[in-house]
PDB file of C-alpha atoms in Angstrom:
ATOM      1  CA  MET A   1       8.722 -37.649  33.685  1.00 46.00           C
ATOM      2  CA  PRO A   2       7.387 -38.278  37.505  1.00 60.00           C
ATOM      3  CA  SER A   3       6.426 -34.486  38.187  1.00 78.00           C
ATOM      4  CA  ALA A   4       4.227 -34.160  34.827  1.00 80.00           C
ATOM      5  CA  VAL A   5       2.707 -38.007  35.587  1.00 82.00           C
ATOM      6  CA  ALA A   6       1.966 -37.204  39.151  1.00 83.00           C
ATOM      7  CA  ARG A   7       0.505 -33.709  37.765  1.00 86.00           C
ATOM      8  CA  LEU A   8      -1.623 -35.643  34.986  1.00 86.00           C
ATOM      9  CA  ALA A   9      -2.737 -38.198  37.279  1.00 89.00           C
ATOM     10  CA  THR A  10      -5.054 -35.882  39.048  1.00 91.00           C
ATOM     11  CA  SER A  11      -7.440 -36.259  36.110  1.00 93.00           C
ATOM     12  CA  PRO A  12      -6.647 -40.610  35.678  1.00 94.00           C
ATOM     13  CA  GLU A  13      -9.203 -40.194  32.648  1.00 96.00           C
ATOM     14  CA  LEU A  14      -6.630 -37.473  31.045  1.00 94.00           C
ATOM     15  CA  LEU A  15      -3.738 -39.672  31.703  1.00 94.00           C
ATOM     16  CA  ASN A  16      -5.201 -42.910  30.860  1.00 95.00           C
ATOM     17  CA  GLY A  17      -6.058 -41.239  27.160  1.00 96.00           C
ATOM     18  CA  PHE A  18      -3.018 -40.265  26.745  1.00 94.00           C
ATOM     19  CA  LEU A  19      -1.344 -43.252  27.258  1.00 94.00           C
ATOM     20  CA  LYS A  20      -3.578 -44.678  25.416  1.00 97.00           C
ATOM     21  CA  LEU A  21      -3.071 -42.447  22.192  1.00 97.00           C
ATOM     22  CA  SER A  22       0.573 -42.090  22.402  1.00 96.00           C
ATOM     23  CA  ALA A  23       0.821 -45.856  22.606  1.00 98.00           C
ATOM     24  CA  ILE A  24      -1.486 -46.060  19.374  1.00 98.00           C
ATOM     25  CA  PHE A  25       0.601 -43.472  17.896  1.00 98.00           C
ATOM     26  CA  GLU A  26       3.933 -45.619  18.110  1.00 98.00           C
ATOM     27  CA  THR A  27       2.403 -48.151  15.829  1.00 98.00           C
ATOM     28  CA  THR A  28       1.464 -45.919  13.088  1.00 98.00           C
ATOM     29  CA  THR A  29       3.482 -46.526   9.659  1.00 98.00           C
ATOM     30  CA  LEU A  30       5.274 -43.319  10.508  1.00 98.00           C
ATOM     31  CA  THR A  31       9.332 -43.827  11.770  1.00 97.00           C
ATOM     32  CA  ALA A  32      10.568 -43.522  14.819  1.00 97.00           C
ATOM     33  CA  LEU A  33      12.332 -40.579  13.721  1.00 98.00           C
ATOM     34  CA  GLU A  34       9.249 -38.834  11.945  1.00 98.00           C
ATOM     35  CA  ARG A  35       7.094 -39.425  14.837  1.00 98.00           C
ATOM     36  CA  GLU A  36       9.645 -37.541  16.895  1.00 98.00           C
ATOM     37  CA  VAL A  37       9.969 -34.653  14.321  1.00 98.00           C
ATOM     38  CA  LEU A  38       5.837 -34.380  14.490  1.00 98.00           C
ATOM     39  CA  ILE A  39       6.158 -34.562  18.339  1.00 98.00           C
ATOM     40  CA  MET A  40       9.383 -31.802  18.500  1.00 97.00           C
ATOM     41  CA  THR A  41       7.044 -29.405  16.092  1.00 98.00           C
ATOM     42  CA  VAL A  42       3.741 -29.704  18.155  1.00 98.00           C
ATOM     43  CA  ALA A  43       5.753 -29.293  21.445  1.00 97.00           C
ATOM     44  CA  ALA A  44       7.566 -25.976  20.199  1.00 97.00           C
ATOM     45  CA  ARG A  45       4.787 -24.754  18.343  1.00 97.00           C
ATOM     46  CA  ASN A  46       2.906 -24.867  21.540  1.00 96.00           C
ATOM     47  CA  GLU A  47       5.681 -23.824  23.688  1.00 95.00           C
ATOM     48  CA  CYS A  48       6.037 -26.708  25.900  1.00 93.00           C
ATOM     49  CA  HIS A  49       9.402 -26.650  27.454  1.00 90.00           C
ATOM     50  CA  LEU A  50       8.980 -29.681  29.151  1.00 91.00           C
ATOM     51  CA  CYS A  51       8.281 -31.705  26.067  1.00 92.00           C
ATOM     52  CA  VAL A  52      10.898 -30.256  24.067  1.00 94.00           C
ATOM     53  CA  ALA A  53      13.665 -31.359  26.680  1.00 92.00           C
ATOM     54  CA  MET A  54      11.912 -34.712  27.286  1.00 92.00           C
ATOM     55  CA  HIS A  55      11.860 -35.556  23.057  1.00 93.00           C
ATOM     56  CA  THR A  56      15.188 -33.589  22.529  1.00 95.00           C
ATOM     57  CA  ALA A  57      16.550 -36.372  24.907  1.00 93.00           C
ATOM     58  CA  THR A  58      14.924 -38.590  22.514  1.00 94.00           C
ATOM     59  CA  LEU A  59      16.102 -37.680  19.415  1.00 96.00           C
ATOM     60  CA  THR A  60      19.372 -37.749  21.182  1.00 93.00           C
ATOM     61  CA  ARG A  61      18.884 -41.677  21.234  1.00 93.00           C
ATOM     62  CA  LEU A  62      17.961 -41.980  17.783  1.00 92.00           C
ATOM     63  CA  PRO A  63      19.755 -41.547  14.702  1.00 84.00           C
ATOM     64  CA  ALA A  64      19.308 -38.003  14.979  1.00 94.00           C
ATOM     65  CA  SER A  65      21.970 -35.267  13.334  1.00 96.00           C
ATOM     66  CA  PRO A  66      22.776 -32.626  15.916  1.00 96.00           C
ATOM     67  CA  GLU A  67      21.645 -30.295  13.131  1.00 97.00           C
ATOM     68  CA  LEU A  68      18.325 -31.728  12.976  1.00 98.00           C
ATOM     69  CA  VAL A  69      17.541 -31.215  16.887  1.00 97.00           C
ATOM     70  CA  ALA A  70      18.650 -27.969  16.770  1.00 97.00           C
ATOM     71  CA  ALA A  71      16.573 -27.006  14.041  1.00 98.00           C
ATOM     72  CA  LEU A  72      13.428 -28.646  15.806  1.00 98.00           C
ATOM     73  CA  ARG A  73      14.267 -26.486  18.673  1.00 96.00           C
ATOM     74  CA  ALA A  74      14.650 -23.267  16.918  1.00 96.00           C
ATOM     75  CA  GLU A  75      11.608 -24.135  15.136  1.00 97.00           C
ATOM     76  CA  ALA A  76      13.947 -23.346  12.007  1.00 98.00           C
ATOM     77  CA  PRO A  77      13.812 -25.426   8.648  1.00 98.00           C
ATOM     78  CA  LEU A  78      15.249 -29.028   8.483  1.00 98.00           C
ATOM     79  CA  PRO A  79      18.496 -30.257   6.925  1.00 97.00           C
ATOM     80  CA  GLU A  80      16.724 -33.266   5.718  1.00 97.00           C
ATOM     81  CA  PRO A  81      13.990 -32.442   2.799  1.00 98.00           C
ATOM     82  CA  ARG A  82      11.735 -35.013   3.556  1.00 98.00           C
ATOM     83  CA  LEU A  83      11.560 -34.414   7.279  1.00 98.00           C
ATOM     84  CA  GLU A  84      11.054 -30.413   6.376  1.00 98.00           C
ATOM     85  CA  ALA A  85       8.223 -31.643   4.297  1.00 98.00           C
ATOM     86  CA  LEU A  86       6.576 -32.937   7.374  1.00 98.00           C
ATOM     87  CA  ARG A  87       7.181 -30.539   9.726  1.00 98.00           C
ATOM     88  CA  VAL A  88       5.318 -28.136   7.345  1.00 98.00           C
ATOM     89  CA  PHE A  89       2.774 -30.447   7.006  1.00 98.00           C
ATOM     90  CA  VAL A  90       2.433 -30.606  10.457  1.00 98.00           C
ATOM     91  CA  HIS A  91       2.339 -26.789  10.986  1.00 98.00           C
ATOM     92  CA  ALA A  92      -0.226 -26.492   7.644  1.00 98.00           C
ATOM     93  CA  VAL A  93      -2.678 -29.028   9.443  1.00 98.00           C
ATOM     94  CA  MET A  94      -2.469 -27.091  12.845  1.00 98.00           C
ATOM     95  CA  ASP A  95      -2.990 -23.492  11.038  1.00 98.00           C
ATOM     96  CA  THR A  96      -5.695 -24.492   8.976  1.00 98.00           C
ATOM     97  CA  ARG A  97      -7.215 -26.963  11.403  1.00 97.00           C
ATOM     98  CA  GLY A  98      -6.954 -29.655   9.119  1.00 97.00           C
ATOM     99  CA  GLU A  99      -8.175 -28.015   6.105  1.00 97.00           C
ATOM    100  CA  VAL A 100      -4.496 -28.345   4.198  1.00 98.00           C
ATOM    101  CA  PRO A 101      -4.890 -26.547   1.116  1.00 97.00           C
ATOM    102  CA  ALA A 102      -4.429 -29.131  -2.110  1.00 97.00           C
ATOM    103  CA  GLU A 103      -1.085 -27.930  -3.004  1.00 97.00           C
ATOM    104  CA  GLY A 104       0.048 -28.563   0.848  1.00 97.00           C
ATOM    105  CA  LEU A 105      -1.145 -32.449   0.892  1.00 97.00           C
ATOM    106  CA  GLU A 106       0.597 -32.827  -2.801  1.00 97.00           C
ATOM    107  CA  THR A 107       4.050 -31.600  -1.450  1.00 98.00           C
ATOM    108  CA  PHE A 108       3.417 -33.673   1.476  1.00 98.00           C
ATOM    109  CA  THR A 109       2.478 -36.871  -0.725  1.00 98.00           C
ATOM    110  CA  GLY A 110       5.713 -35.716  -3.245  1.00 98.00           C
ATOM    111  CA  ALA A 111       8.119 -36.343  -0.390  1.00 98.00           C
ATOM    112  CA  GLY A 112       7.177 -39.686  -0.382  1.00 98.00           C
ATOM    113  CA  TYR A 113       4.337 -39.747   2.457  1.00 98.00           C
ATOM    114  CA  THR A 114       1.027 -41.587   1.921  1.00 98.00           C
ATOM    115  CA  GLU A 115      -2.534 -40.028   2.485  1.00 97.00           C
ATOM    116  CA  ARG A 116      -2.584 -42.561   5.585  1.00 98.00           C
ATOM    117  CA  ASN A 117       0.475 -40.952   7.001  1.00 98.00           C
ATOM    118  CA  ALA A 118      -1.475 -37.742   6.614  1.00 98.00           C
ATOM    119  CA  LEU A 119      -4.169 -38.940   8.709  1.00 98.00           C
ATOM    120  CA  GLU A 120      -1.337 -40.522  11.267  1.00 98.00           C
ATOM    121  CA  VAL A 121       0.036 -37.149  11.666  1.00 98.00           C
ATOM    122  CA  VAL A 122      -3.748 -35.755  12.144  1.00 98.00           C
ATOM    123  CA  LEU A 123      -3.497 -38.573  15.287  1.00 98.00           C
ATOM    124  CA  GLY A 124      -0.097 -37.257  16.418  1.00 98.00           C
ATOM    125  CA  ILE A 125      -0.846 -34.029  16.891  1.00 98.00           C
ATOM    126  CA  GLY A 126      -4.240 -34.588  18.436  1.00 98.00           C
ATOM    127  CA  THR A 127      -1.960 -36.567  20.948  1.00 97.00           C
ATOM    128  CA  TYR A 128       0.774 -34.226  21.535  1.00 97.00           C
ATOM    129  CA  THR A 129      -1.803 -31.267  21.830  1.00 97.00           C
ATOM    130  CA  LEU A 130      -3.569 -33.372  24.777  1.00 95.00           C
ATOM    131  CA  SER A 131      -0.004 -33.497  26.469  1.00 94.00           C
ATOM    132  CA  THR A 132       1.553 -30.199  25.567  1.00 94.00           C
ATOM    133  CA  PHE A 133      -1.870 -28.532  26.839  1.00 95.00           C
ATOM    134  CA  ALA A 134      -2.334 -30.355  29.929  1.00 93.00           C
ATOM    135  CA  ASN A 135       1.385 -29.813  30.989  1.00 91.00           C
ATOM    136  CA  ARG A 136       1.404 -26.320  30.498  1.00 91.00           C
ATOM    137  CA  LEU A 137      -1.814 -26.052  32.323  1.00 92.00           C
ATOM    138  CA  THR A 138      -0.668 -27.751  35.291  1.00 91.00           C
ATOM    139  CA  ARG A 139       2.784 -25.593  34.879  1.00 87.00           C
ATOM    140  CA  ALA A 140       5.286 -29.071  34.797  1.00 81.00           C
ATOM    141  CA  PRO A 141       8.206 -28.647  36.048  1.00 77.00           C
ATOM    142  CA  LEU A 142      11.270 -29.660  34.031  1.00 70.00           C
ATOM    143  CA  ASP A 143      12.953 -32.580  36.249  1.00 72.00           C
ATOM    144  CA  ASP A 144      16.482 -32.877  36.732  1.00 69.00           C
ATOM    145  CA  ALA A 145      16.657 -35.923  34.019  1.00 73.00           C
ATOM    146  CA  PHE A 146      16.089 -33.334  31.150  1.00 78.00           C
ATOM    147  CA  ALA A 147      17.689 -30.140  32.435  1.00 63.00           C
ATOM    148  CA  GLU A 148      20.457 -30.761  30.164  1.00 67.00           C
ATOM    149  CA  HIS A 149      17.908 -30.057  27.290  1.00 76.00           C
ATOM    150  CA  ALA A 150      16.218 -27.220  28.597  1.00 67.00           C
ATOM    151  CA  TRP A 151      14.532 -25.292  26.158  1.00 68.00           C
ATOM    152  CA  HIS A 152      12.555 -21.912  26.280  1.00 80.00           C
ATOM    153  CA  ALA A 153      10.458 -20.614  23.430  1.00 77.00           C
ATOM    154  CA  ALA A 154      12.231 -17.790  21.488  1.00 72.00           C
TER     155      ALA A 154
END
């Protein structure tokens, strides 16, 4: 991601903040696949073509089915119920600016997630809202390394 990093580095504080937050997010109790579902949900929602392409590449290295990746890129329901509960919860947190109705939180925890996970979702949304907004603001181009995963909002 050299082009995007170079653009973000024009504000060392922003780049440093994002790198620190993303490193912290990596230590949450969410699995690697769950973290990527969250990131892709935020990236597609915020229409960050670069982020969707980069995280599509990441998902292909994880045990993510092609159906899961396609659904995330299409902003469609996910084939795995637990991951779909996560995707829906991410949208609920974003839609309500954190004031998720009790039934939304109950659906999330009913899928096997914890209240700690709910707060980790907030961390992930904050972290990746920062990067998606910054990449869009700087009009970060898609590097050749991610060209095969190019994406455009519907």
